[in-house]
Short mmCIF file of C-alpha atoms in Angstrom, two decimals:
data_model
loop_
_atom_site.label_atom_id
_atom_site.label_comp_id
_atom_site.label_asym_id
_atom_site.label_seq_id
_atom_site.Cartn_x
_atom_site.Cartn_y
_atom_site.Cartn_z
CA MET A 1 16.21 -25.29 33.26
CA LYS A 2 18.74 -27.08 35.37
CA ARG A 3 20.60 -28.09 32.22
CA ILE A 4 20.69 -24.52 30.94
CA LEU A 5 22.16 -23.39 34.26
CA THR A 6 24.79 -26.09 34.03
CA TYR A 7 25.68 -25.02 30.51
CA ALA A 8 25.77 -21.36 31.51
CA SER A 9 28.02 -21.97 34.48
CA GLY A 10 30.22 -24.15 32.29
CA ILE A 11 30.54 -21.36 29.77
CA VAL A 12 31.41 -18.85 32.49
CA VAL A 13 34.09 -21.16 33.88
CA LEU A 14 35.44 -21.70 30.37
CA ILE A 15 35.58 -17.98 29.67
CA MET A 16 37.39 -17.35 32.93
CA GLY A 17 39.77 -20.17 32.11
CA PHE A 18 40.44 -18.72 28.68
CA LEU A 19 41.05 -15.34 30.19
CA LEU A 20 43.52 -16.65 32.70
CA ILE A 21 45.32 -18.65 30.03
CA SER A 22 45.30 -15.94 27.43
CA HIS A 23 46.48 -13.22 29.69
CA ASP A 24 49.31 -15.39 30.82
CA GLY A 25 50.74 -13.96 27.66
CA VAL A 26 50.60 -10.50 29.15
CA ALA A 27 51.79 -11.76 32.48
CA GLY A 28 54.55 -13.80 30.92
CA GLU A 29 55.93 -10.77 29.19
CA VAL A 30 55.69 -8.53 32.13
CA LEU A 31 56.21 -10.53 35.25
CA PRO A 32 59.67 -11.94 34.50
CA GLY A 33 60.80 -8.39 33.85
CA GLU A 34 59.46 -7.40 37.22
CA GLU A 35 61.24 -10.21 38.93
CA GLN A 36 64.53 -9.63 37.19
CA HIS A 37 64.61 -5.85 37.44
CA ALA A 38 62.47 -5.16 40.45
CA ASP A 39 63.65 -1.59 40.58
CA GLU A 40 62.63 -1.02 36.97
CA SER A 41 59.21 -2.56 37.30
CA GLU A 42 57.36 0.67 36.55
CA LYS A 43 59.38 1.18 33.46
CA ALA A 44 58.97 -2.47 32.39
CA PHE A 45 55.21 -2.33 32.42
CA ASN A 46 53.84 0.17 29.99
CA PRO A 47 50.08 -0.42 29.64
CA LYS A 48 49.79 1.64 26.49
CA GLU A 49 52.49 -0.46 24.87
CA VAL A 50 50.85 -3.72 25.92
CA ILE A 51 47.40 -2.66 24.82
CA PHE A 52 48.50 -1.41 21.44
CA GLU A 53 50.63 -4.45 20.89
CA HIS A 54 47.62 -6.67 21.48
CA LEU A 55 45.24 -4.60 19.41
CA SER A 56 47.47 -4.16 16.41
CA ASP A 57 48.73 -6.71 14.01
CA GLU A 58 51.84 -8.82 14.63
CA TYR A 59 54.16 -10.81 12.41
CA TRP A 60 54.05 -13.80 14.75
CA TRP A 61 51.56 -15.41 17.04
CA SER A 62 52.30 -15.66 20.78
CA ILE A 63 50.51 -18.80 21.83
CA VAL A 64 51.32 -19.00 25.49
CA GLY A 65 54.15 -17.40 27.41
CA ASP A 66 57.31 -17.72 25.36
CA VAL A 67 55.84 -20.12 22.81
CA VAL A 68 55.64 -18.07 19.66
CA LEU A 69 54.49 -19.25 16.28
CA PRO A 70 56.52 -17.54 13.53
CA LEU A 71 54.54 -16.62 10.42
CA PRO A 72 55.69 -16.09 6.85
CA VAL A 73 56.79 -12.64 5.82
CA ILE A 74 56.22 -11.73 2.18
CA VAL A 75 57.57 -8.35 1.13
CA ARG A 76 58.48 -6.66 -2.13
CA ASP A 77 61.37 -4.28 -1.85
CA ASP A 78 61.71 -0.97 -3.68
CA ALA A 79 63.71 -2.69 -6.40
CA GLY A 80 60.70 -4.88 -7.18
CA GLU A 81 62.13 -8.09 -5.75
CA TRP A 82 60.09 -10.41 -3.60
CA HIS A 83 61.41 -11.64 -0.27
CA VAL A 84 59.78 -14.53 1.55
CA PHE A 85 61.09 -15.67 4.91
CA SER A 86 59.99 -16.68 8.37
CA SER A 87 59.21 -13.93 10.84
CA SER A 88 61.40 -15.69 13.42
CA ARG A 89 64.33 -13.97 11.70
CA LEU A 90 62.92 -10.59 12.70
CA MET A 91 62.19 -11.38 16.33
CA ASN A 92 63.89 -9.38 19.05
CA GLY A 93 64.78 -6.57 16.70
CA GLN A 94 66.85 -8.69 14.31
CA SER A 95 67.19 -7.62 10.75
CA TYR A 96 67.10 -9.92 7.73
CA GLU A 97 67.76 -9.17 4.07
CA GLY A 98 67.66 -5.48 4.93
CA PHE A 99 64.26 -5.68 6.59
CA TYR A 100 63.48 -5.14 10.22
CA ILE A 101 60.52 -4.20 12.38
CA ALA A 102 60.41 -0.52 13.19
CA SER A 103 60.32 0.08 16.92
CA SER A 104 59.12 3.66 16.63
CA GLY A 105 58.19 6.31 14.15
CA GLU A 106 55.58 6.36 11.45
CA TYR A 107 55.77 2.62 10.78
CA GLU A 108 55.92 1.41 14.35
CA ARG A 109 55.61 -2.39 14.62
CA LYS A 110 55.66 -2.74 10.83
CA ILE A 111 58.33 -4.18 8.61
CA VAL A 112 60.49 -1.52 7.04
CA GLY A 113 63.53 -1.65 4.85
CA ILE A 114 66.42 0.67 4.17
CA GLY A 115 66.19 2.06 0.69
CA ALA A 116 69.01 2.83 -1.72
CA ASP A 117 69.02 6.40 -0.48
CA GLY A 118 69.59 5.16 3.07
CA LYS A 119 66.12 6.17 4.21
CA GLU A 120 63.57 3.95 5.95
CA TYR A 121 60.75 2.98 3.63
CA ARG A 122 57.73 0.72 3.84
CA PRO A 123 57.88 -2.13 1.31
CA TRP A 124 54.85 -3.77 -0.26
CA ASP A 125 53.93 -6.03 2.62
CA PHE A 126 51.87 -9.13 1.90
CA SER A 127 52.96 -10.96 5.03
CA ILE A 128 50.65 -13.54 6.51
CA THR A 129 50.32 -11.72 9.80
CA LYS A 130 48.47 -12.82 12.90
CA THR A 131 45.32 -11.09 11.73
CA ALA A 132 45.62 -12.67 8.29
CA CYS A 133 45.84 -16.02 10.06
CA GLY A 134 42.83 -15.04 12.12
CA ILE A 135 40.88 -14.33 8.92
CA MET A 136 41.75 -17.77 7.64
CA VAL A 137 40.79 -19.39 10.95
CA SER A 138 37.43 -17.60 10.83
CA ALA A 139 36.94 -18.63 7.23
CA VAL A 140 37.75 -22.25 8.03
CA VAL A 141 35.44 -22.29 11.05
CA THR A 142 32.70 -20.73 8.92
CA LEU A 143 33.20 -23.32 6.21
CA LEU A 144 33.15 -26.17 8.73
CA LEU A 145 29.99 -24.94 10.41
CA ILE A 146 28.08 -24.20 7.23
CA PHE A 147 29.12 -27.37 5.47
CA SER A 148 28.20 -29.44 8.50
CA LEU A 149 24.72 -28.00 8.10
CA VAL A 150 24.74 -28.83 4.39
CA ALA A 151 25.93 -32.35 5.21
CA TYR A 152 23.17 -32.67 7.75
CA TYR A 153 20.56 -31.82 5.14
CA ARG A 154 22.10 -34.22 2.71
CA ARG A 155 22.05 -37.00 5.29
CA ARG A 156 18.77 -36.38 7.04
CA GLY A 157 16.74 -34.76 4.30
CA MET A 158 13.52 -33.31 5.62
CA ARG A 159 14.11 -33.91 9.30
CA ALA A 160 14.43 -30.67 11.24
CA PRO A 161 17.87 -30.34 12.86
CA ARG A 162 18.16 -30.33 16.62
CA ARG A 163 20.58 -28.79 19.10
CA GLY A 164 23.73 -27.38 17.47
CA MET A 165 22.54 -27.73 13.91
CA GLY A 166 19.17 -26.39 14.93
CA PHE A 167 20.81 -23.33 16.43
CA LEU A 168 22.82 -22.79 13.27
CA GLU A 169 19.74 -23.19 11.13
CA MET A 170 17.86 -20.78 13.35
CA ILE A 171 20.53 -18.13 12.74
CA VAL A 172 20.52 -18.78 8.99
CA GLU A 173 16.75 -18.59 8.96
CA MET A 174 16.73 -15.43 11.06
CA ILE A 175 19.08 -13.67 8.66
CA TYR A 176 17.44 -15.04 5.53
CA LYS A 177 13.77 -14.70 6.46
CA GLU A 178 13.76 -11.72 8.78
CA VAL A 179 16.43 -9.63 7.10
CA VAL A 180 17.03 -10.61 3.49
CA VAL A 181 13.57 -11.69 2.41
CA SER A 182 11.69 -9.04 4.35
CA VAL A 183 13.86 -6.25 2.93
CA LEU A 184 14.62 -7.44 -0.58
CA GLY A 185 11.54 -9.53 -1.35
CA LYS A 186 11.85 -11.14 -4.74
CA ASP A 187 15.55 -10.28 -5.00
CA ALA A 188 16.28 -12.23 -1.83
CA ARG A 189 17.57 -15.33 -3.59
CA ARG A 190 20.07 -13.30 -5.56
CA PHE A 191 21.66 -11.46 -2.65
CA ALA A 192 21.22 -14.03 0.12
CA PRO A 193 24.56 -15.81 -0.46
CA TYR A 194 26.54 -12.58 -0.13
CA LEU A 195 24.62 -11.35 2.91
CA LEU A 196 24.69 -14.70 4.69
CA THR A 197 28.42 -15.07 4.05
CA LEU A 198 28.92 -11.55 5.34
CA PHE A 199 26.95 -12.23 8.49
CA PHE A 200 28.58 -15.53 9.28
CA PHE A 201 32.08 -14.27 8.60
CA ILE A 202 31.63 -11.28 10.91
CA PHE A 203 29.75 -13.25 13.54
CA ILE A 204 32.28 -16.07 13.65
CA SER A 205 35.21 -13.66 13.58
CA ASN A 206 33.71 -11.82 16.53
CA MET A 207 33.19 -15.05 18.44
CA VAL A 208 36.61 -16.47 17.56
CA GLY A 209 38.12 -13.19 18.68
CA LEU A 210 36.55 -13.71 22.10
CA ILE A 211 38.11 -17.13 22.61
CA SER A 212 41.52 -16.04 23.70
CA VAL A 213 43.38 -19.32 23.33
CA PHE A 214 45.18 -20.21 20.13
CA PRO A 215 43.90 -20.28 17.36
CA GLY A 216 41.36 -17.75 18.55
CA GLY A 217 41.84 -14.40 20.16
CA THR A 218 42.79 -12.54 17.02
CA ASN A 219 41.41 -9.06 16.73
CA VAL A 220 39.99 -9.63 13.25
CA THR A 221 36.88 -7.50 13.05
CA GLY A 222 38.53 -4.91 15.27
CA ASN A 223 41.05 -4.26 12.53
CA ILE A 224 40.17 -1.47 10.16
CA SER A 225 41.65 -3.23 7.10
CA ILE A 226 39.15 -6.04 7.51
CA THR A 227 36.13 -3.82 8.01
CA LEU A 228 37.35 -1.74 5.10
CA VAL A 229 37.25 -4.76 2.80
CA LEU A 230 33.85 -5.82 4.08
CA ALA A 231 32.45 -2.31 3.60
CA LEU A 232 34.07 -2.17 0.18
CA CYS A 233 32.34 -5.40 -0.81
CA THR A 234 29.00 -4.01 0.29
CA PHE A 235 29.77 -0.77 -1.57
CA VAL A 236 30.49 -2.71 -4.76
CA VAL A 237 27.43 -4.93 -4.41
CA VAL A 238 25.15 -1.96 -3.71
CA ASN A 239 26.39 0.15 -6.60
CA VAL A 240 26.65 -2.66 -9.10
CA SER A 241 23.13 -3.82 -8.37
CA GLY A 242 21.72 -0.29 -8.25
CA ASN A 243 19.15 0.32 -10.95
CA LYS A 244 18.26 3.35 -13.08
CA GLU A 245 15.95 4.79 -10.46
CA TYR A 246 18.74 4.68 -7.87
CA TRP A 247 21.17 6.66 -10.00
CA LYS A 248 18.46 9.08 -10.99
CA GLU A 249 17.63 9.72 -7.37
CA ILE A 250 21.27 10.49 -6.67
CA PHE A 251 21.93 12.87 -9.53
CA TRP A 252 18.45 14.24 -10.19
CA PRO A 253 16.36 13.70 -7.06
CA GLU A 254 12.72 14.72 -7.03
CA VAL A 255 13.06 17.99 -5.19
CA PRO A 256 12.40 21.62 -6.16
CA VAL A 257 14.61 22.54 -9.08
CA MET A 258 16.37 25.33 -7.21
CA LEU A 259 17.88 22.74 -4.89
CA LYS A 260 19.62 21.00 -7.73
CA CYS A 261 19.88 23.27 -10.74
CA PRO A 262 22.28 26.14 -10.43
CA LEU A 263 24.05 24.64 -7.46
CA PRO A 264 23.71 20.83 -7.24
CA LEU A 265 23.13 20.86 -3.50
CA LEU A 266 21.13 17.68 -3.07
CA PRO A 267 22.91 15.67 -5.76
CA LEU A 268 26.11 16.51 -3.92
CA ILE A 269 24.72 15.32 -0.61
CA GLU A 270 23.31 12.19 -2.22
CA PHE A 271 26.59 11.52 -3.95
CA PHE A 272 28.48 11.77 -0.68
CA GLY A 273 25.89 9.51 0.86
CA VAL A 274 26.96 6.78 -1.53
CA PHE A 275 30.36 6.77 0.16
CA THR A 276 29.44 7.65 3.72
CA LYS A 277 27.15 4.66 4.03
CA PRO A 278 29.87 2.02 3.66
CA ILE A 279 32.32 4.18 5.59
CA ALA A 280 29.88 4.28 8.49
CA LEU A 281 29.59 0.49 8.24
CA MET A 282 33.35 0.14 8.32
CA ILE A 283 33.87 2.40 11.32
CA ARG A 284 30.92 1.05 13.30
CA LEU A 285 32.11 -2.54 13.22
CA PHE A 286 35.75 -1.64 13.71
CA ALA A 287 35.13 0.68 16.66
CA ASN A 288 32.74 -1.69 18.40
CA MET A 289 34.94 -4.70 18.16
CA MET A 290 38.14 -2.87 18.94
CA GLY A 291 36.44 -1.18 21.87
CA GLY A 292 35.51 -4.52 23.37
CA HIS A 293 39.06 -5.82 23.14
CA LEU A 294 40.39 -2.52 24.44
CA ILE A 295 38.20 -2.62 27.55
CA SER A 296 39.20 -6.19 28.36
CA LEU A 297 42.87 -5.30 27.94
CA VAL A 298 42.58 -2.16 30.03
CA LEU A 299 40.87 -4.07 32.83
CA ILE A 300 43.55 -6.73 32.79
CA CYS A 301 46.26 -4.08 32.73
CA MET A 302 44.72 -2.61 35.89
CA ILE A 303 45.94 -5.68 37.77
CA PHE A 304 49.53 -4.99 36.77
CA LEU A 305 49.20 -1.27 37.40
CA PHE A 306 47.94 -1.97 40.91
CA SER A 307 50.52 -4.68 41.51
CA THR A 308 53.08 -2.01 42.36
CA MET A 309 50.95 -0.96 45.34
CA GLY A 310 51.36 -4.15 47.32
CA ALA A 311 49.72 -7.51 47.70
CA PHE A 312 46.37 -6.25 48.98
CA ALA A 313 45.82 -3.86 46.09
CA THR A 314 46.86 -6.58 43.66
CA GLY A 315 44.40 -9.06 45.13
CA VAL A 316 41.49 -6.65 45.19
CA SER A 317 42.17 -5.32 41.73
CA SER A 318 42.56 -8.87 40.37
CA VAL A 319 39.18 -9.90 41.66
CA PHE A 320 37.52 -6.74 40.42
CA SER A 321 39.25 -6.89 37.07
CA ILE A 322 38.37 -10.52 36.48
CA VAL A 323 34.75 -9.94 37.43
CA PHE A 324 34.55 -6.93 35.15
CA VAL A 325 36.35 -8.68 32.33
CA VAL A 326 33.91 -11.58 32.51
CA PHE A 327 31.06 -9.10 32.52
CA MET A 328 32.55 -7.13 29.62
CA ASN A 329 33.21 -10.31 27.69
CA LEU A 330 29.60 -11.36 28.07
CA ILE A 331 28.56 -7.94 26.82
CA HIS A 332 31.05 -8.37 24.02
CA VAL A 333 29.33 -11.60 23.01
CA LEU A 334 26.13 -9.59 22.73
CA VAL A 335 27.89 -6.79 20.86
CA GLY A 336 29.52 -9.30 18.54
CA VAL A 337 26.15 -10.75 17.56
CA ILE A 338 24.50 -7.35 17.29
CA GLN A 339 27.27 -5.84 15.18
CA ALA A 340 27.28 -8.77 12.79
CA TYR A 341 23.51 -8.44 12.55
CA VAL A 342 23.63 -4.67 12.09
CA PHE A 343 26.30 -4.86 9.41
CA THR A 344 24.23 -7.42 7.51
CA LEU A 345 20.97 -5.59 8.07
CA LEU A 346 22.38 -2.28 6.87
CA SER A 347 24.03 -3.92 3.87
CA THR A 348 20.67 -5.46 3.01
CA ILE A 349 18.90 -2.14 3.42
CA PHE A 350 21.47 -0.36 1.25
CA ILE A 351 21.02 -2.98 -1.45
CA GLY A 352 17.27 -2.58 -1.09
CA LEU A 353 17.56 1.20 -1.38
CA ALA A 354 19.67 0.83 -4.50
CA ARG A 355 16.87 -1.11 -6.14
CA PRO A 356 13.80 1.08 -5.82
CA GLU A 357 10.83 -0.01 -7.84
CA LEU A 358 11.00 1.44 -11.32
CA LYS A 359 8.40 4.00 -12.33
CA HIS A 360 6.56 1.76 -14.77
CA GLU A 361 6.42 -1.03 -12.20
CA ILE A 362 4.78 1.32 -9.73
CA ASP A 363 2.38 2.53 -12.41
CA LYS A 364 1.50 -1.06 -13.24
CA LYS A 365 0.31 -1.51 -9.70
CA MET B 1 48.03 5.93 14.81
CA SER B 2 48.67 2.68 13.05
CA LEU B 3 45.44 1.25 14.43
CA PHE B 4 43.37 3.55 12.25
CA THR B 5 45.25 3.21 8.99
CA PRO B 6 44.32 0.27 6.81
CA GLU B 7 47.12 -2.07 5.81
CA PHE B 8 47.17 -2.84 2.14
CA GLY B 9 48.64 -6.32 2.53
CA LEU B 10 46.15 -7.35 5.16
CA ALA B 11 43.26 -5.92 3.15
CA PHE B 12 44.52 -7.92 0.18
CA TRP B 13 44.51 -11.19 2.14
CA MET B 14 41.17 -10.34 3.62
CA LEU B 15 39.74 -9.74 0.15
CA VAL B 16 41.20 -12.98 -1.16
CA VAL B 17 39.96 -15.08 1.77
CA PHE B 18 36.56 -13.42 1.84
CA LEU B 19 36.02 -13.82 -1.88
CA ILE B 20 37.04 -17.48 -1.74
CA LEU B 21 34.77 -18.02 1.24
CA PHE B 22 31.94 -16.26 -0.55
CA ALA B 23 32.49 -18.19 -3.78
CA VAL B 24 32.59 -21.56 -2.04
CA LEU B 25 29.60 -20.90 0.18
CA ALA B 26 27.57 -19.26 -2.57
CA LYS B 27 28.22 -22.16 -4.89
CA PHE B 28 27.88 -25.15 -2.58
CA ALA B 29 26.26 -24.13 0.68
CA TRP B 30 23.73 -21.32 0.71
CA PRO B 31 21.53 -22.43 -2.19
CA ALA B 32 21.42 -25.95 -0.73
CA ILE B 33 20.60 -24.70 2.76
CA ILE B 34 17.97 -22.24 1.61
CA ARG B 35 16.44 -24.83 -0.71
CA SER B 36 16.34 -27.40 2.07
CA MET B 37 14.75 -24.96 4.48
CA GLU B 38 12.19 -23.85 1.95
CA GLU B 39 11.45 -27.38 0.86
CA ARG B 40 10.90 -28.38 4.44
CA ALA B 41 8.74 -25.34 5.06
CA ALA B 42 6.72 -26.15 1.96
CA PHE B 43 6.49 -29.77 3.03
CA ILE B 44 5.22 -28.78 6.45
CA ASP B 45 2.76 -26.33 4.93
CA LYS B 46 1.56 -29.04 2.59
CA GLY B 47 1.22 -31.45 5.47
CA ILE B 48 -0.82 -28.98 7.44
CA GLU B 49 -2.98 -28.24 4.41
CA ALA B 50 -3.46 -31.96 3.81
CA SER B 51 -4.41 -32.58 7.40
CA ARG B 52 -6.81 -29.67 7.28
CA LEU B 53 -8.39 -31.10 4.13
CA ALA B 54 -8.53 -34.53 5.71
CA GLN B 55 -10.21 -33.08 8.74
CA GLU B 56 -12.71 -31.27 6.56
CA GLU B 57 -13.29 -34.44 4.61
CA ARG B 58 -13.81 -36.37 7.80
CA GLN B 59 -16.20 -33.73 9.04
CA LYS B 60 -18.11 -33.93 5.78
CA VAL B 61 -18.22 -37.70 5.89
CA LYS B 62 -19.35 -37.54 9.48
CA GLU B 63 -22.12 -35.16 8.54
CA GLU B 64 -23.11 -37.38 5.64
CA VAL B 65 -23.20 -40.40 7.89
CA GLN B 66 -25.26 -38.45 10.36
CA ALA B 67 -27.63 -37.40 7.61
CA LEU B 68 -27.85 -40.97 6.37
CA LEU B 69 -28.51 -42.21 9.86
CA ALA B 70 -31.18 -39.61 10.41
CA ASP B 71 -32.75 -40.53 7.09
CA ALA B 72 -32.71 -44.20 7.94
CA HIS B 73 -34.20 -43.44 11.29
CA ARG B 74 -36.96 -41.42 9.73
CA GLN B 75 -37.67 -44.17 7.22
CA GLN B 76 -37.74 -46.67 9.98
CA MET B 77 -40.21 -44.53 11.86
CA ASP B 78 -42.30 -44.15 8.72
CA VAL B 79 -42.34 -47.87 8.15
CA LEU B 80 -43.20 -48.47 11.75
CA GLN B 81 -45.99 -45.96 11.64
CA GLN B 82 -47.30 -47.43 8.44
CA THR B 83 -47.19 -50.88 9.94
CA GLU B 84 -48.98 -49.64 12.98
CA ARG B 85 -51.64 -48.03 10.85
CA LEU B 86 -51.99 -51.13 8.75
CA LYS B 87 -52.22 -53.23 11.85
CA ARG B 88 -54.94 -51.06 13.21
CA GLU B 89 -56.75 -51.02 9.91
CA ILE B 90 -56.55 -54.77 9.60
CA ILE B 91 -57.73 -55.22 13.15
CA ALA B 92 -60.51 -52.74 12.63
CA LYS B 93 -61.53 -54.44 9.43
CA ALA B 94 -61.42 -57.82 11.02
CA GLN B 95 -63.45 -56.55 13.89
CA LYS B 96 -65.99 -55.03 11.56
CA THR B 97 -66.21 -58.20 9.52
CA ALA B 98 -66.59 -60.22 12.66
CA GLU B 99 -69.23 -57.88 13.95
CA ASP B 100 -71.11 -57.94 10.66
CA GLU B 101 -70.90 -61.69 10.59
CA ALA B 102 -72.07 -61.91 14.14
CA LYS B 103 -74.85 -59.49 13.43
CA ARG B 104 -75.84 -61.41 10.36
CA ILE B 105 -75.76 -64.70 12.22
CA SER B 106 -77.69 -63.35 15.15
CA GLU B 107 -80.16 -61.70 12.79
CA SER B 108 -80.79 -64.89 10.95
CA ALA B 109 -80.97 -66.73 14.24
CA ARG B 110 -83.49 -64.23 15.50
CA LEU B 111 -85.50 -64.56 12.32
CA ALA B 112 -85.42 -68.34 12.64
CA VAL B 113 -86.41 -68.10 16.26
CA GLU B 114 -89.25 -65.74 15.42
CA GLN B 115 -90.33 -67.97 12.62
CA ALA B 116 -90.24 -70.96 14.93
CA LYS B 117 -92.09 -68.97 17.55
CA ARG B 118 -94.70 -67.95 15.08
CA ASP B 119 -94.97 -71.55 13.86
CA ALA B 120 -95.18 -72.76 17.42
CA GLU B 121 -97.82 -70.17 18.24
CA LEU B 122 -99.80 -71.12 15.23
CA GLN B 123 -99.53 -74.78 16.12
CA LEU B 124 -100.38 -74.00 19.69
CA ARG B 125 -103.37 -71.98 18.65
CA LYS B 126 -104.61 -74.74 16.40
CA GLN B 127 -104.10 -77.26 19.15
CA VAL B 128 -105.61 -74.98 21.75
CA ALA B 129 -108.57 -74.37 19.46
CA SER B 130 -109.09 -78.04 18.73
CA LEU B 131 -108.55 -78.91 22.36
CA SER B 132 -110.96 -76.21 23.41
CA LEU B 133 -113.45 -77.42 20.92
CA GLN B 134 -113.04 -80.98 22.10
CA ILE B 135 -113.27 -79.84 25.72
CA ALA B 136 -116.20 -77.67 24.87
CA GLU B 137 -117.81 -80.48 22.99
CA LYS B 138 -117.29 -82.82 25.90
CA VAL B 139 -118.46 -80.22 28.42
CA ILE B 140 -121.41 -79.29 26.33
CA ARG B 141 -122.28 -82.93 25.64
CA LYS B 142 -122.14 -83.65 29.35
CA GLU B 143 -124.03 -80.45 30.31
CA LEU B 144 -126.65 -80.77 27.69
CA ALA B 145 -127.45 -84.24 28.51
CA SER B 146 -130.73 -83.09 29.97
CA GLU B 147 -133.29 -80.87 28.34
CA ASN B 148 -133.47 -78.57 31.25
CA GLU B 149 -129.94 -78.04 31.20
CA GLN B 150 -130.07 -77.28 27.53
CA VAL B 151 -132.77 -74.73 27.91
CA LYS B 152 -130.92 -73.14 30.87
CA PHE B 153 -127.83 -72.92 28.99
CA VAL B 154 -129.42 -71.38 25.96
CA GLY B 155 -131.10 -68.92 28.19
CA LYS B 156 -127.85 -68.05 29.85
CA LEU B 157 -126.14 -67.51 26.56
CA LEU B 158 -128.93 -65.30 25.44
CA ASN B 159 -128.57 -63.28 28.61
CA GLU B 160 -125.00 -62.87 28.04
CA LEU B 161 -125.53 -61.71 24.49
CA GLU B 162 -128.09 -59.25 25.65
CA ASN B 163 -125.87 -57.92 28.37
CA LYS B 164 -123.11 -57.53 25.89
CA GLU B 165 -125.24 -55.41 23.70
#
């Protein structure tokens, strides 16, 4: 018990430490401005700007204060030529090879180019952005964790893992036994690799996103492109593995004929359901994870909003903000686990629904 | 709102990374992990089953031993009882034999004694008779030494005879 308390307090201290370090980034960008142009301080700090900057993707990675890691930019211009260069050439509004980062407009904070007709256009952009790096970090962490478990089994054979490995195995077992096997039954072996990969990628991305020091702190699962791909994968798996019965139930469900014959009311609803299910998955994960980051950012921004009202207000708001951010981050840990679980569970259920027992199999029973 | 519009490039990288991750894990990690977990679960189940069987076996053996012991005990009791009975029988027989023997001996002794008694009585009677006769002879000889005496005596005898009649 005493040990658990020690661990817990250690974790709290760590989280607070991470927060202080990570939001140095915010402070670093804002505070010097305040000092240099004290009269323009209100103008210098725009919370909306800061929040959106942190939530959306970037072409470089601010590690701490002014230390920025430039990332490769890969774009294809409208003439079909590929351009690969470091994003450091685009920092501070510079332009390189006709490309620059739009500061406003439709493509705000994205790379745009000037076309032959003199208009701004968005090139094909395959840049390794901060979020793309975050994906790779999550993937690497996932690989390390899972392969350490595999290595453990290879080394220790039948011995049950303890501590860290035991925790990892517990999660694997929870997802495999409680979700995959209990929903899919005999098909479990076939779909388990996809579902387990899905769970661990989302779970680890969520957790990595909570650790705000480099190389964590990327808003991976709170980015709609990522959840879109994950939902798309589930969509493909569900519909590829769907059997005859599944398609029959979509286009010719067992309802009174008048509901489907002259006007295909139910088939239409069912058909839309095929798409709304993964879309709901996509939006649920995205909104939950982005919401968590948003709340933390808003609470931190409160400090800087109140800082214009004098030292007392700054002090009080700092304490309150930090306490609430720690609280929200702990909730976010919970949400991160739950959302990963829910995404996996629903994917499993959708796969299960796409494989109803065929008529003759039911009759056999 | 750029936050809510998917980026094609990012989605592309995501797809690439996720598919690679999936391929690697699906090929090298998940089957191994699941197999290990299931093997271990099966191993544990087997162990439990084996221990249950062993326990049952032990219970059975224990019962058998108990039954054997009880049987042996019963046999022992039987043997003891039999021995006891035999002992009693033998003793009784011996006693009876001894009694018979004693009876026989005492009977023969009694017969011998009676015989001897009878012999002795007979002897005694003969002796007493002869002695009486001798005494009587002597008495009579002495008494009948005189004629008077003889006549008196005859008269007395006659009186006696008469009185008797």
